[in-house]
CSV table of C-alpha atoms in Angstrom, one decimal:
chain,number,residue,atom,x,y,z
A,1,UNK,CA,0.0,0.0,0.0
A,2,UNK,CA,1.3,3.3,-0.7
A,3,UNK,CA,1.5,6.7,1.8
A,4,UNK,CA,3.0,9.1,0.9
A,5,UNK,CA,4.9,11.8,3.0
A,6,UNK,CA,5.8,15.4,2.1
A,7,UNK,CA,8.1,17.5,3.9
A,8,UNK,CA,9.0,20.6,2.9
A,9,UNK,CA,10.8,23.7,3.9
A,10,UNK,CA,13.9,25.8,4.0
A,11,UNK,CA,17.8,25.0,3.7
A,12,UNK,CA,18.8,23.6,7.4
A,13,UNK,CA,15.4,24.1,8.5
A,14,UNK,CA,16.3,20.1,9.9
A,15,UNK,CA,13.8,18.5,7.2
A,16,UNK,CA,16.9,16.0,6.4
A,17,UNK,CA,17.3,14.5,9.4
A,18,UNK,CA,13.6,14.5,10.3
A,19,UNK,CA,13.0,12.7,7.2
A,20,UNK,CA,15.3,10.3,7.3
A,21,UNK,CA,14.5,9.8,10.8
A,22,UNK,CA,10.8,9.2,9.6
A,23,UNK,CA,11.6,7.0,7.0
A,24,UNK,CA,13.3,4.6,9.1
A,25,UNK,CA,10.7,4.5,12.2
A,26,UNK,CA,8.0,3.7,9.6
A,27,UNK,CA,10.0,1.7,7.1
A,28,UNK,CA,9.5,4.0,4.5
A,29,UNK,CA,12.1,4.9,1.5
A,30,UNK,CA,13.6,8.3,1.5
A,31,UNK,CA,14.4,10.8,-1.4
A,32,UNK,CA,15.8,13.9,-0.7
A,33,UNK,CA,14.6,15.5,-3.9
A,34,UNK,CA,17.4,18.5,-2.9
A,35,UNK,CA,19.8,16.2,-4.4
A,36,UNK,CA,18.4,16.0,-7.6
A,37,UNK,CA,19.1,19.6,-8.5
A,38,UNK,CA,22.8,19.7,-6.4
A,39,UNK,CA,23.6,17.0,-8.7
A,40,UNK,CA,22.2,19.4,-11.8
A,41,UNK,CA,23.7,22.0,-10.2
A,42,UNK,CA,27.0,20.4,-10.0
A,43,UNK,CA,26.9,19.4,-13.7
A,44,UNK,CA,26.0,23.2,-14.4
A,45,UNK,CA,29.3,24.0,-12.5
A,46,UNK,CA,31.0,21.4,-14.6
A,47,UNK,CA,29.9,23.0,-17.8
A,48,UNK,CA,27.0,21.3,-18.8
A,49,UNK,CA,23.5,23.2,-19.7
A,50,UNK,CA,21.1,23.0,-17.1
A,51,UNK,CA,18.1,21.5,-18.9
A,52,UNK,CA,20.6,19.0,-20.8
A,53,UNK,CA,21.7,18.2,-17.1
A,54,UNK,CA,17.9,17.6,-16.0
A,55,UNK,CA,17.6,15.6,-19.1
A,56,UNK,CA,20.6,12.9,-18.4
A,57,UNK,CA,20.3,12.8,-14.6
A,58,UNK,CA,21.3,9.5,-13.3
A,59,UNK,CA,20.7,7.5,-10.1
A,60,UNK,CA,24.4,7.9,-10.0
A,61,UNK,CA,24.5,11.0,-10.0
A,62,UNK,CA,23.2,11.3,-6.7
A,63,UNK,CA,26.2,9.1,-4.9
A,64,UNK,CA,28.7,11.9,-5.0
A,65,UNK,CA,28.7,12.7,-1.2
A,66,UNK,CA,30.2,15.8,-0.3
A,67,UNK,CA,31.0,16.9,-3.3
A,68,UNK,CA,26.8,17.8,-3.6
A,69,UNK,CA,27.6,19.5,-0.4
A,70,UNK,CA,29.6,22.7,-1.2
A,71,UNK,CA,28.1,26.4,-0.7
A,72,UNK,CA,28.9,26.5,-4.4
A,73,UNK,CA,26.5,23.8,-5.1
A,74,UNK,CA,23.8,24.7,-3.1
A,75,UNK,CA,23.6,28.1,-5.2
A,76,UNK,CA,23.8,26.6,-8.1
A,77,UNK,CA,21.2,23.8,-7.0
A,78,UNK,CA,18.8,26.8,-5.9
A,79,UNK,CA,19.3,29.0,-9.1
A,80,UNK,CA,18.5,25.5,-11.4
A,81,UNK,CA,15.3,25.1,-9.5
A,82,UNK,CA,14.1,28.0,-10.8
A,83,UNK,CA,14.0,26.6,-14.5
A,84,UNK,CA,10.6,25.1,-15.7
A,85,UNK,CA,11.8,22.9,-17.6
A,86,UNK,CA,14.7,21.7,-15.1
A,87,UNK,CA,12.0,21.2,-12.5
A,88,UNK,CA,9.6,19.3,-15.3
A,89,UNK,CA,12.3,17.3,-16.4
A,90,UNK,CA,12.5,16.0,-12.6
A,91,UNK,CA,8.9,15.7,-12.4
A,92,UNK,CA,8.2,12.1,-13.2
A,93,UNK,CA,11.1,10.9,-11.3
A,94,UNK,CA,10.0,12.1,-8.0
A,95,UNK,CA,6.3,11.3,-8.4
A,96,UNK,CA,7.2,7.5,-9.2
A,97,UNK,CA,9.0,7.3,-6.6
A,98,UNK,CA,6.6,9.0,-4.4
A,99,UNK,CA,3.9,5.7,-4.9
A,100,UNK,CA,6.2,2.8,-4.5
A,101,UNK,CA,4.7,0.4,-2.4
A,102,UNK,CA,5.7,0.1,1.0
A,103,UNK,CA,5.6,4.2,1.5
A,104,UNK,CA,8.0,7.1,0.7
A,105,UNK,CA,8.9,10.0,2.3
A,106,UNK,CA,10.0,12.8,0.2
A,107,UNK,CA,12.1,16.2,1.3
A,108,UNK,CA,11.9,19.5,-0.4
A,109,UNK,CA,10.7,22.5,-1.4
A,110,UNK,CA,7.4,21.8,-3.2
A,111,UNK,CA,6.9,18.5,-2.8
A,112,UNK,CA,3.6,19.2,-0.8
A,113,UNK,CA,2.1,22.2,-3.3
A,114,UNK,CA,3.4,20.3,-7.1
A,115,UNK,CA,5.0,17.4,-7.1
A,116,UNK,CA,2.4,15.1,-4.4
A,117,UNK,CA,-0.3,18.0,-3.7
A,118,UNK,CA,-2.3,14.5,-2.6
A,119,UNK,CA,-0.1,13.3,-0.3
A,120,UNK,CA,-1.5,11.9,2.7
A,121,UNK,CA,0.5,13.3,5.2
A,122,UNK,CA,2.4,16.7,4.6
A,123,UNK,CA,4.8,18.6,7.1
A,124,UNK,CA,6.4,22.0,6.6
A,125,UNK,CA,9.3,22.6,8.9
A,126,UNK,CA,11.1,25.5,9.2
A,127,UNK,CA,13.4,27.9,11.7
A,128,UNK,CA,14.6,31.2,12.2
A,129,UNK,CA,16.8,32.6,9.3
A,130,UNK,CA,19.8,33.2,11.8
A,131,UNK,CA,19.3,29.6,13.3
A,132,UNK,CA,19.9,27.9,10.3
A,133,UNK,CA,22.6,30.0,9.4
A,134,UNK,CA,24.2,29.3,12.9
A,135,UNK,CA,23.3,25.3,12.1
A,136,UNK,CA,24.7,25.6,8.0
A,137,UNK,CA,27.8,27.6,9.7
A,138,UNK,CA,28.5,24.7,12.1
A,139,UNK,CA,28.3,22.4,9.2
A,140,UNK,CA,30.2,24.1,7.4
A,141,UNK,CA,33.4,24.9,9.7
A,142,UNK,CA,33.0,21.0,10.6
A,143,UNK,CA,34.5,20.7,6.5
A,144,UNK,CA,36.6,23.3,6.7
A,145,UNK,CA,34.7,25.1,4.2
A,146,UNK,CA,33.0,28.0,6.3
A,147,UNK,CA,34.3,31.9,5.7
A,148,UNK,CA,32.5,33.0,8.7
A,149,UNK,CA,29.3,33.4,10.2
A,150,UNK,CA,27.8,37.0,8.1
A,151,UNK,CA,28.3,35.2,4.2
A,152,UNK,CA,26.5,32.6,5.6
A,153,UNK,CA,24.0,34.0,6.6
A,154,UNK,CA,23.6,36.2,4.0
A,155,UNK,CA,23.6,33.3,1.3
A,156,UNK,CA,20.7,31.4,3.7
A,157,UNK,CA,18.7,34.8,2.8
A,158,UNK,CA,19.8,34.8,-0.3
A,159,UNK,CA,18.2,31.5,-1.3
A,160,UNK,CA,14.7,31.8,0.7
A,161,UNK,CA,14.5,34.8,-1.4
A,162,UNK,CA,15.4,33.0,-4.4
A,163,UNK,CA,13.2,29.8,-3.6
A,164,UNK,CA,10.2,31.7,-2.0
A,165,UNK,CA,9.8,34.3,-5.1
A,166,UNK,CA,10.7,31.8,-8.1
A,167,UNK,CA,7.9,32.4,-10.8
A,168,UNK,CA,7.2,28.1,-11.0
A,169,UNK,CA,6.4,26.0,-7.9
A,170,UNK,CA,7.6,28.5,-5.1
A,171,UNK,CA,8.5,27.8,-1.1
A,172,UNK,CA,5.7,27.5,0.6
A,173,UNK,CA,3.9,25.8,3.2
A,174,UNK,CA,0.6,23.4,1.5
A,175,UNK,CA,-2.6,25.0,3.0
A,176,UNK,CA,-2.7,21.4,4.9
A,177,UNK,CA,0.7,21.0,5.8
A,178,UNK,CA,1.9,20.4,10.2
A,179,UNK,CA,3.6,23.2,10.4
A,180,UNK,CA,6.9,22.5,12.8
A,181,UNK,CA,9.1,25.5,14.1
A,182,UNK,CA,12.3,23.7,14.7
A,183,UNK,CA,14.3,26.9,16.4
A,184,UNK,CA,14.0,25.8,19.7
A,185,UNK,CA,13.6,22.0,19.3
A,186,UNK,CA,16.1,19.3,19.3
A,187,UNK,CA,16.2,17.0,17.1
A,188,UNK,CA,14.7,14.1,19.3
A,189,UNK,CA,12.2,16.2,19.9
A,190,UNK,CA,11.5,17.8,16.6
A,191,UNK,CA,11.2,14.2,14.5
A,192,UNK,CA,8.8,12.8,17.4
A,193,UNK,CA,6.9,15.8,17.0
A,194,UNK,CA,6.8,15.0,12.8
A,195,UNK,CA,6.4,11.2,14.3
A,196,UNK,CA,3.0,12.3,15.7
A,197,UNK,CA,1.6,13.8,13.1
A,198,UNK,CA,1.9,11.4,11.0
A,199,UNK,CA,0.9,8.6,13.1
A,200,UNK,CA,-2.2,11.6,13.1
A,201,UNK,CA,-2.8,11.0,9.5
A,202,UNK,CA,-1.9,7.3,9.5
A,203,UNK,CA,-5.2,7.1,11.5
A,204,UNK,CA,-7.3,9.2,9.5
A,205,UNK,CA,-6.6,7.2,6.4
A,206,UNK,CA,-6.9,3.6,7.8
């Protein structure tokens, strides 16, 4: 039987670890859909059209680890997502995998609003813009790849801009989304609070 769940929201918002977290208490499969466009965004970097990119994308593609991890990526994986036909081009992927049997959760930006509007659970989770930066920073420094705290901040704005104003399938919250505020949460308590509202919707479609 398929169930599908959407999460949604902001870069280091914490909907990657309460996802996979999900995914693994319900025995779900996981797709962070964010890697689809790193690993376009990476090709971009490499040279290669954006759409053409789209077009080709592998499964492989996505196994790259930390080189899909950069600052450099990221903006490139956010300016991408703003193509039509880059996002149509991943369309079908996501959606397929989004009705396997056995359940899927899915982590994005519009996987809720476009890509499983009928989803039958669907969480938006989100935190203050200097609490992910502090959270992206820490990450960041962990690498070695941090310049300090201000440019990351200012590229975390950057991209909410970017993601929340984009012409096709913007940031936003689905009307009937959970919404979970994950500034002051940890993360124990932040994936039992996505836990319960699922379990919440689990229920209702039983």
């Amino acid at each position: 039987m398929a169930f599908t769940i959407a999460i949604d929201g902001p870069a280091a918002a914490g909907k990657g670890t309460i996802s996979k977290a999900v995914a693994a208490h319900f025995g779900f499969a996981h797709l962070d859909t964010g890697l689809l466009y790193r690993a376009v965004g990476a090709k971009l970097l490499a040279g290669v059209p954006a759409i053409d990119a789209a077009l080709a994308l592998e499964a492989a593609d996505l196994e790259q680890g930390d080189l899909l991890r950069t600052p450099e990526v990221a903006q490139a994986a956010s300016k991408v997502a703003a193509i039509p036909e880059v996002r149509a081009a991943l369309v079908d992927f996501q959606r397929a995998f989004a009705r396997r049997a056995g359940g899927a959760v899915l982590d994005g930006r519009d996987i809720g609003t476009v890509i499983c509007p009928n989803a039958e659970a669907k969480l938006f989770v989100t935190a203050s813009a200097e609490t992910r930066a502090l959270r992206r920073f820490a990450e960041l420094q962990d690498k070695g790849l941090a310049d300090d705290f201000a440019t990351v901040l200012a590229d975390v704005k950057e991209r909410d801009d970017r993601d929340m104003n984009r012409a096709d399938a913007p940031l936003k919250p689905a009307q009937d989304a959970v919404l979970i505020d994950t500034s002051d949460l940890s993360i124990d308590q932040a994936v039992q609070t996505a836990i319960t509202a699922i379990d919440e919707k689990r229920g209702q479609s039983s």
